[in-house]
Amino acid sequence: MTFLICIFILLMQFLWKHVSELIGKGVGWSVLAEFFIYAIFSVVPMALPLAILLASLMTFGNLGENFELTAMKAAGISLFRIIRPLIIFISFVCVGAFFFSNYVLPVAQTKLYTLVISLKQKSPELDIPTGEFYSGIPNVQIYVKDKKDHILKNVMIYNFSGGFENAEVTVADSGKVQFTEDKKYIMLSLFDGESFSNLNNQKLSSSTTSIPYRREIFKTKDLLIDFNSDFTRYDESILKNEHVSKNFQQLTHSIDSVSKDVNVSAALQGKTLVDQHFFGRDVIFGSSLNDSLKKVRKIYNTDSLFLSLPQEAMVRVSNSAVEKAKLMSETVEYNKTMIGSQVTYITKHEIERHRKFTLSFACLIFFFIGAPLGAIIRKGGLGMPVVISVIMFIIYYIIDNTGYKMVKEGLWLSYQGMWLSSFVLLPIGIFLTYKAVVDASILDTEQYIKAWALIKSKFNSIRNRKIKLIDSK
């Protein structure tokens, strides 16, 4: 039940993000159903840990509230024995979550993002309003004063396909709209109107600044406007090289191959840079940079050579050195950009590879947070467990998102950022499990007051000792 609730909430959030791709596109129910199915699969990695946390809190909260845990403990049954079947069950869930992330999720994400791209490219459903300009057709603005029985009254059309300065204006007493058979063009049939267009490219002579225009009066006129109303589905192969469409083996293979290319490119770029710009490169071949500098300084005394030059030569040499330094800087920036795209590619794949495991581990951690916490607070139902679950999940999401951004910006290694939330929440789970096993109450304010008083007394005693020591000196 909690899993379905979490799926529904996260699905609504996902739908709100992509509502602009769905509204007004006129797609069929089958496409919408397909979109929702793939979206459900894509939110499972976030919904499953939250559902386990909420379900374990509710279960053990109810057991504690009804004193069933107390009865079992009084019968000599330890908490670990009580939760042993659930530990086995959660272990299977964790294994299933890994296989889901490795095999099902890449397929679902590939189909979902391909569908989203296809929906973004689809033209909106044609619905020309009255009393305002309609801009749903590319490079065309249509104004209709009134509509009656599918007949447009007092039509005004601005066609900007040739640019704003070369706009073509058409006004008509009435008209009607229909699509061609292939659904790729709009046929506007206009009646009793005029059209105006300037001939900007046909000036009378170079000595005049006037621009001729063309005026056409018509009884009937048909305008053919490009407007593809069909839903064209993109091929899934456009995402075949993206990290979201690969399993663990494919991610590992891509990381290894691109990393090898990056290492080769970096070594080649470094050698080329030294060969082209470093003074005394014939001496440094095969040596480290520090050894090379020492050899160059033994052979050439650069300061003495520079100071022995005439002033004009010194200026010329300085300018040449500055130009070479700028050229080297531009070369370094270009090489950085070229390698940077490959490094970003590797980082995205490493993030996705770690996510295959962090989902499974998060399920286990949230169980060992929810079960002992429910046994301690002894509150069942949907009240207190929901509040605690939301707070814990917000903390988890903030920590996880922080680690993800650190990795994405290149500040941390991939495993450091992606496992940050697990490193933070695991000690909390161990602490809560220990407190639940020894029947300690973490909500007892008197214990925290006593602990604070003890810390305060220790601090005061240390401060008094320092004061006495200073006074004695």
XYZ file of C-alpha atoms in Angstrom:
473
model
C 0.000 0.000 0.000
C 2.737 2.471 0.905
C 4.580 1.619 -2.309
C 1.525 2.484 -4.411
C 1.043 5.727 -2.463
C 4.671 6.741 -3.048
C 4.405 5.814 -6.726
C 1.308 7.989 -7.086
C 2.886 11.008 -5.369
C 6.134 10.813 -7.345
C 4.215 10.185 -10.563
C 2.232 13.390 -10.041
C 5.497 15.270 -9.501
C 6.962 13.738 -12.671
C 3.797 14.549 -14.609
C 3.931 18.164 -13.460
C 7.460 18.471 -14.862
C 6.375 17.219 -18.301
C 2.844 18.612 -18.455
C 3.864 21.066 -21.204
C 4.708 18.140 -23.509
C 1.231 16.606 -23.046
C -1.205 19.520 -22.947
C -2.703 20.560 -26.249
C -0.840 17.985 -28.365
C -3.883 15.890 -29.242
C -2.128 12.562 -28.686
C -4.177 9.399 -28.269
C -4.957 7.546 -25.062
C -2.603 4.734 -26.018
C 0.352 7.160 -26.116
C -0.655 8.672 -22.759
C -1.006 5.218 -21.200
C 2.421 4.283 -22.531
C 3.863 7.486 -21.077
C 2.402 6.775 -17.631
C 3.604 3.161 -17.613
C 7.185 4.139 -18.423
C 6.998 7.005 -15.912
C 5.917 4.571 -13.181
C 8.933 2.376 -13.869
C 11.248 5.405 -13.810
C 10.110 6.574 -10.327
C 10.468 3.154 -8.704
C 14.107 3.807 -7.568
C 12.918 6.751 -5.498
C 9.580 5.285 -4.368
C 10.856 1.904 -3.150
C 13.154 3.105 -0.308
C 10.529 5.600 0.862
C 7.851 2.900 0.833
C 10.039 0.530 2.860
C 10.742 3.263 5.411
C 7.064 4.167 5.777
C 5.866 0.545 5.866
C 8.415 -0.503 8.507
C 7.554 2.536 10.633
C 3.824 1.781 10.447
C 4.261 -1.949 11.108
C 6.481 -1.699 14.168
C 4.691 1.426 15.341
C 1.436 -0.545 15.429
C 3.134 -3.467 17.185
C 4.585 -1.130 19.769
C 1.374 0.857 20.241
C -0.620 -2.341 20.877
C 2.086 -3.671 23.261
C 2.657 -6.712 21.053
C 6.396 -6.050 20.962
C 6.380 -5.844 24.757
C 4.582 -9.196 24.983
C 7.030 -10.886 22.617
C 10.028 -9.471 24.465
C 8.528 -10.577 27.778
C 8.314 -14.103 26.326
C 12.066 -14.002 25.758
C 12.018 -13.229 22.026
C 14.675 -10.675 21.033
C 14.068 -7.897 18.538
C 16.440 -9.472 16.005
C 14.455 -12.705 16.131
C 11.240 -10.748 15.669
C 12.491 -8.939 12.563
C 14.435 -11.901 11.143
C 11.721 -12.842 8.588
C 11.514 -9.231 7.478
C 15.305 -9.026 7.121
C 15.152 -12.040 4.800
C 12.284 -10.461 2.877
C 14.092 -7.103 2.545
C 17.216 -8.937 1.397
C 15.233 -10.408 -1.493
C 13.797 -6.957 -2.189
C 17.323 -5.498 -2.336
C 18.452 -8.176 -4.789
C 15.331 -7.611 -6.865
C 15.933 -3.852 -6.782
C 19.421 -4.340 -8.231
C 18.126 -6.521 -11.060
C 15.349 -4.010 -11.687
C 17.879 -1.148 -11.909
C 20.192 -3.184 -14.101
C 17.769 -4.686 -16.605
C 14.303 -3.127 -16.416
C 15.087 0.522 -15.651
C 17.420 1.147 -18.662
C 14.753 -0.147 -21.063
C 11.992 1.884 -19.395
C 14.081 5.062 -19.335
C 15.057 4.658 -22.986
C 11.429 4.277 -24.042
C 10.281 7.111 -21.758
C 12.851 9.689 -22.891
C 12.347 8.735 -26.541
C 8.624 9.272 -26.064
C 9.226 12.618 -24.309
C 11.463 13.798 -27.181
C 8.800 12.735 -29.683
C 6.097 14.599 -27.751
C 8.229 17.737 -27.596
C 8.594 17.752 -31.377
C 4.889 17.229 -32.053
C 2.989 20.320 -33.091
C 0.155 21.418 -30.790
C -3.409 20.621 -31.746
C -4.841 23.329 -33.971
C -7.411 25.373 -32.067
C -7.667 28.958 -33.285
C -9.304 31.145 -30.614
C -11.439 34.212 -31.273
C -10.509 37.759 -30.362
C -6.763 37.115 -29.989
C -3.726 36.224 -32.080
C -2.959 32.514 -32.435
C 0.763 31.677 -32.595
C 0.631 27.865 -32.619
C 1.755 27.716 -36.260
C 5.499 28.422 -36.780
C 6.211 31.845 -38.381
C 2.483 32.598 -38.708
C 0.131 34.739 -36.608
C -3.628 34.371 -37.145
C -6.362 36.633 -35.788
C -10.026 35.646 -36.020
C -12.792 37.919 -34.766
C -15.519 35.292 -34.663
C -16.304 31.670 -35.582
C -19.595 30.144 -36.669
C -20.185 26.595 -37.959
C -16.445 26.068 -38.569
C -16.340 29.276 -40.652
C -13.828 31.927 -39.570
C -15.045 35.524 -39.677
C -12.830 38.598 -40.273
C -9.516 36.772 -40.671
C -6.116 38.481 -40.470
C -2.919 36.510 -41.198
C 0.691 37.649 -40.708
C 3.257 35.426 -42.419
C 6.822 35.951 -41.096
C 8.477 33.074 -42.963
C 10.575 35.585 -44.954
C 11.580 37.558 -41.859
C 9.917 40.257 -39.795
C 10.745 43.030 -42.290
C 9.323 40.986 -45.163
C 6.049 40.039 -43.494
C 3.123 39.184 -45.752
C -0.277 40.361 -44.506
C -3.528 38.801 -45.632
C -7.024 39.885 -44.590
C -10.248 38.187 -45.592
C -13.934 38.469 -44.869
C -14.192 34.763 -44.038
C -12.373 31.468 -44.362
C -12.151 27.867 -43.258
C -9.374 25.547 -42.121
C -8.743 21.955 -43.150
C -5.813 19.545 -43.176
C -4.344 17.809 -46.175
C -4.682 14.041 -46.422
C -1.131 13.392 -45.200
C -1.739 15.622 -42.093
C 1.416 17.622 -42.846
C -0.097 20.881 -44.159
C -2.938 23.253 -43.306
C -5.169 24.429 -46.133
C -6.612 27.891 -45.409
C -9.418 28.703 -47.828
C -10.039 32.476 -47.724
C -12.910 34.443 -49.285
C -13.234 38.116 -50.279
C -9.948 39.538 -49.101
C -6.657 41.253 -49.885
C -3.003 40.395 -49.392
C -0.035 42.767 -49.066
C 3.665 41.939 -49.409
C 6.679 44.182 -49.961
C 9.296 43.434 -52.615
C 12.315 44.218 -50.467
C 14.721 42.469 -52.850
C 13.395 44.337 -55.905
C 14.238 48.036 -55.368
C 13.700 50.246 -58.387
C 17.272 51.578 -58.458
C 20.220 52.163 -56.190
C 19.427 55.881 -56.012
C 16.016 55.489 -54.391
C 15.121 54.213 -50.974
C 11.495 53.355 -51.732
C 10.471 49.724 -51.663
C 7.689 48.525 -53.983
C 4.927 46.317 -52.638
C 2.366 43.988 -54.106
C -1.352 44.152 -53.418
C -3.685 41.353 -54.437
C -7.463 41.418 -54.274
C -9.115 38.014 -54.425
C -12.491 36.370 -54.238
C -11.082 33.013 -53.172
C -7.562 32.084 -52.214
C -5.989 28.933 -50.779
C -2.965 29.167 -48.493
C -0.888 26.045 -47.880
C 0.984 26.246 -44.553
C 3.478 23.707 -43.250
C 2.018 22.154 -40.076
C 2.754 18.513 -39.297
C -0.020 17.361 -36.941
C 0.969 13.682 -36.991
C 2.705 12.125 -34.006
C 6.113 10.984 -35.245
C 7.830 8.591 -32.885
C 11.613 8.829 -32.803
C 13.708 5.699 -32.964
C 15.119 4.477 -29.647
C 18.592 4.237 -31.197
C 19.066 7.991 -30.595
C 19.670 7.133 -26.914
C 21.730 3.990 -27.411
C 24.951 5.752 -26.351
C 23.422 7.529 -23.327
C 24.052 6.356 -19.758
C 20.325 5.978 -18.968
C 19.951 3.171 -21.518
C 22.789 0.899 -20.345
C 23.097 -1.869 -17.781
C 26.052 -2.466 -15.487
C 28.098 -4.427 -18.029
C 27.531 -1.877 -20.778
C 28.369 1.007 -18.458
C 31.614 -0.662 -17.402
C 32.599 -1.337 -21.012
C 31.882 2.279 -22.033
C 33.850 3.664 -19.069
C 36.870 1.459 -19.799
C 36.960 2.220 -23.523
C 36.481 5.997 -23.172
C 38.957 6.184 -20.256
C 41.573 4.508 -22.431
C 40.920 7.021 -25.203
C 41.160 9.911 -22.722
C 44.506 8.683 -21.371
C 45.935 8.272 -24.869
C 44.639 11.679 -25.976
C 45.974 13.409 -22.845
C 49.431 11.850 -23.253
C 49.519 12.761 -26.945
C 48.379 16.327 -26.316
C 50.966 16.779 -23.560
C 53.791 15.466 -25.744
C 52.678 17.661 -28.656
C 52.511 20.717 -26.418
C 56.034 20.139 -25.093
C 57.449 19.364 -28.533
C 56.003 22.540 -30.054
C 56.524 25.109 -27.327
C 59.116 24.031 -24.758
C 62.616 25.501 -25.214
C 65.302 22.844 -25.363
C 62.949 20.011 -26.301
C 65.804 18.053 -27.863
C 67.325 17.776 -24.385
C 64.189 16.797 -22.480
C 63.009 13.899 -24.610
C 62.584 10.872 -22.373
C 63.184 12.842 -19.150
C 60.919 14.265 -16.475
C 60.135 17.977 -16.577
C 62.249 18.869 -13.522
C 65.287 16.996 -14.875
C 64.758 18.627 -18.241
C 64.727 22.123 -16.734
C 67.979 21.415 -14.902
C 69.630 20.241 -18.137
C 68.409 23.299 -20.043
C 69.722 25.661 -17.341
C 73.133 23.976 -17.486
C 73.363 24.459 -21.250
C 71.713 27.890 -21.556
C 71.870 30.836 -19.164
C 68.630 32.422 -20.357
C 68.863 35.513 -18.139
C 72.349 36.414 -19.390
C 71.341 35.810 -23.006
C 68.269 38.031 -22.630
C 70.125 40.888 -20.905
C 72.866 40.870 -23.535
C 70.366 41.714 -26.312
C 69.763 45.276 -27.566
C 66.664 47.000 -26.275
C 64.735 46.579 -29.529
C 65.587 42.885 -29.588
C 64.526 42.540 -25.950
C 61.127 44.079 -26.778
C 60.784 41.843 -29.818
C 61.717 38.726 -27.841
C 59.310 39.689 -25.035
C 56.452 40.197 -27.484
C 57.243 36.894 -29.139
C 57.251 35.155 -25.753
C 53.879 36.701 -24.891
C 52.380 35.563 -28.206
C 53.715 32.049 -27.729
C 52.331 31.993 -24.187
C 48.903 33.063 -25.486
C 49.053 30.415 -28.175
C 49.988 27.787 -25.611
C 47.142 28.927 -23.338
C 44.632 28.669 -26.193
C 45.961 25.236 -27.077
C 45.613 24.094 -23.468
C 42.031 25.422 -23.289
C 41.159 23.663 -26.557
C 42.649 20.393 -25.336
C 40.800 20.804 -22.042
C 37.520 21.261 -23.921
C 38.143 18.238 -26.118
C 38.993 15.978 -23.189
C 36.362 17.610 -20.958
C 33.461 16.241 -23.006
C 34.881 12.722 -22.683
C 35.449 13.188 -18.935
C 31.824 14.332 -18.561
C 30.738 11.245 -20.491
C 32.731 9.012 -18.118
C 31.361 10.819 -15.042
C 27.745 10.313 -16.123
C 28.361 6.618 -16.715
C 30.115 6.191 -13.356
C 27.212 7.920 -11.584
C 24.724 5.605 -13.262
C 26.829 2.544 -12.444
C 26.949 3.403 -8.727
C 23.199 4.038 -8.714
C 22.628 0.383 -9.562
C 23.898 -0.463 -6.068
C 22.890 2.586 -4.026
C 19.198 1.835 -4.635
C 19.496 -1.663 -3.158
C 21.569 -0.471 -0.217
C 19.156 2.410 0.472
C 16.308 -0.100 0.809
C 18.267 -2.014 3.457
C 19.287 1.154 5.335
C 15.757 2.539 5.405
C 14.444 -0.734 6.806
C 16.965 -0.626 9.654
C 15.952 2.988 10.282
C 12.193 2.478 10.070
C 11.816 -0.785 12.003
C 13.706 0.218 15.188
C 12.362 3.766 15.048
C 8.801 2.446 14.889
C 9.512 0.143 17.834
C 10.855 3.115 19.823
C 8.197 5.758 19.103
C 5.321 3.210 19.287
C 2.992 5.172 17.061
C 1.166 3.428 14.223
C -1.205 4.594 11.528
C -0.490 7.246 8.924
C 0.142 10.190 11.260
C 3.510 10.180 12.966
C 5.078 7.576 10.588
C 4.307 9.732 7.552
C 5.820 12.828 9.166
C 8.995 11.001 10.197
C 9.266 9.269 6.814
C 8.984 12.540 4.929
C 11.609 14.189 7.147
C 14.027 11.269 6.801
C 13.502 11.057 3.053
C 14.056 14.811 2.617
C 17.325 14.466 4.532
C 18.296 11.505 2.345
C 17.358 13.342 -0.855
C 19.300 16.483 0.083
C 22.425 14.506 0.982
C 22.165 12.328 -2.121
C 21.597 15.321 -4.413
C 24.539 17.156 -2.825
C 26.851 14.212 -3.478
C 25.551 13.908 -7.039
C 26.262 17.568 -7.799
C 29.737 17.319 -6.244
C 30.542 14.423 -8.579
C 28.976 16.158 -11.570
C 31.075 19.279 -10.983
C 34.217 17.157 -10.695
C 34.893 18.104 -7.061
C 34.555 14.569 -5.692
C 35.198 11.103 -7.005
C 32.123 9.249 -8.192
C 31.996 6.727 -5.341
C 32.387 9.486 -2.729
C 29.401 11.469 -3.932
C 27.077 8.617 -4.837
C 27.614 6.751 -1.556
C 27.523 9.887 0.613
C 23.909 9.381 1.668
C 24.589 5.750 2.588
C 27.665 6.722 4.631
C 25.591 9.285 6.553
C 22.427 7.212 7.118
C 24.108 3.877 7.918
C 25.384 5.033 11.356
C 21.887 6.382 12.095
C 20.384 2.983 11.312
C 22.955 1.194 13.492
C 22.342 3.650 16.344
C 18.545 3.259 16.174
C 18.800 -0.539 15.983
C 21.023 -0.585 19.063
C 18.614 1.680 20.952
C 15.661 -0.522 20.016
C 17.451 -3.746 21.068
C 18.350 -2.376 24.526
C 14.861 -0.808 24.912
C 16.278 2.704 25.192
C 14.010 5.669 24.640
C 15.446 8.295 22.338
C 12.466 10.589 22.931
C 13.015 10.898 26.679
C 13.872 14.586 27.220
C 15.233 13.970 30.730
C 18.102 11.882 29.330
C 19.110 14.693 26.947
C 18.885 17.261 29.781
C 21.136 15.099 31.957
C 23.582 14.576 29.069
C 23.678 18.323 28.384
C 24.249 19.077 32.083
C 27.106 16.536 32.165
C 28.741 18.068 29.069
C 28.296 21.540 30.496
C 29.888 20.550 33.840
C 32.827 18.927 32.017
C 33.317 22.079 29.969
C 33.174 24.300 33.074
C 35.703 22.131 34.923
C 38.125 22.284 31.987
C 37.689 26.051 31.764
C 38.292 26.444 35.534
C 41.469 24.382 35.281
C 42.761 26.615 32.485
C 41.954 29.735 34.499
C 43.792 28.368 37.570
C 46.760 27.398 35.390
C 46.928 30.896 33.895
C 46.654 32.512 37.344
C 49.425 30.315 38.740
C 51.734 31.238 35.839
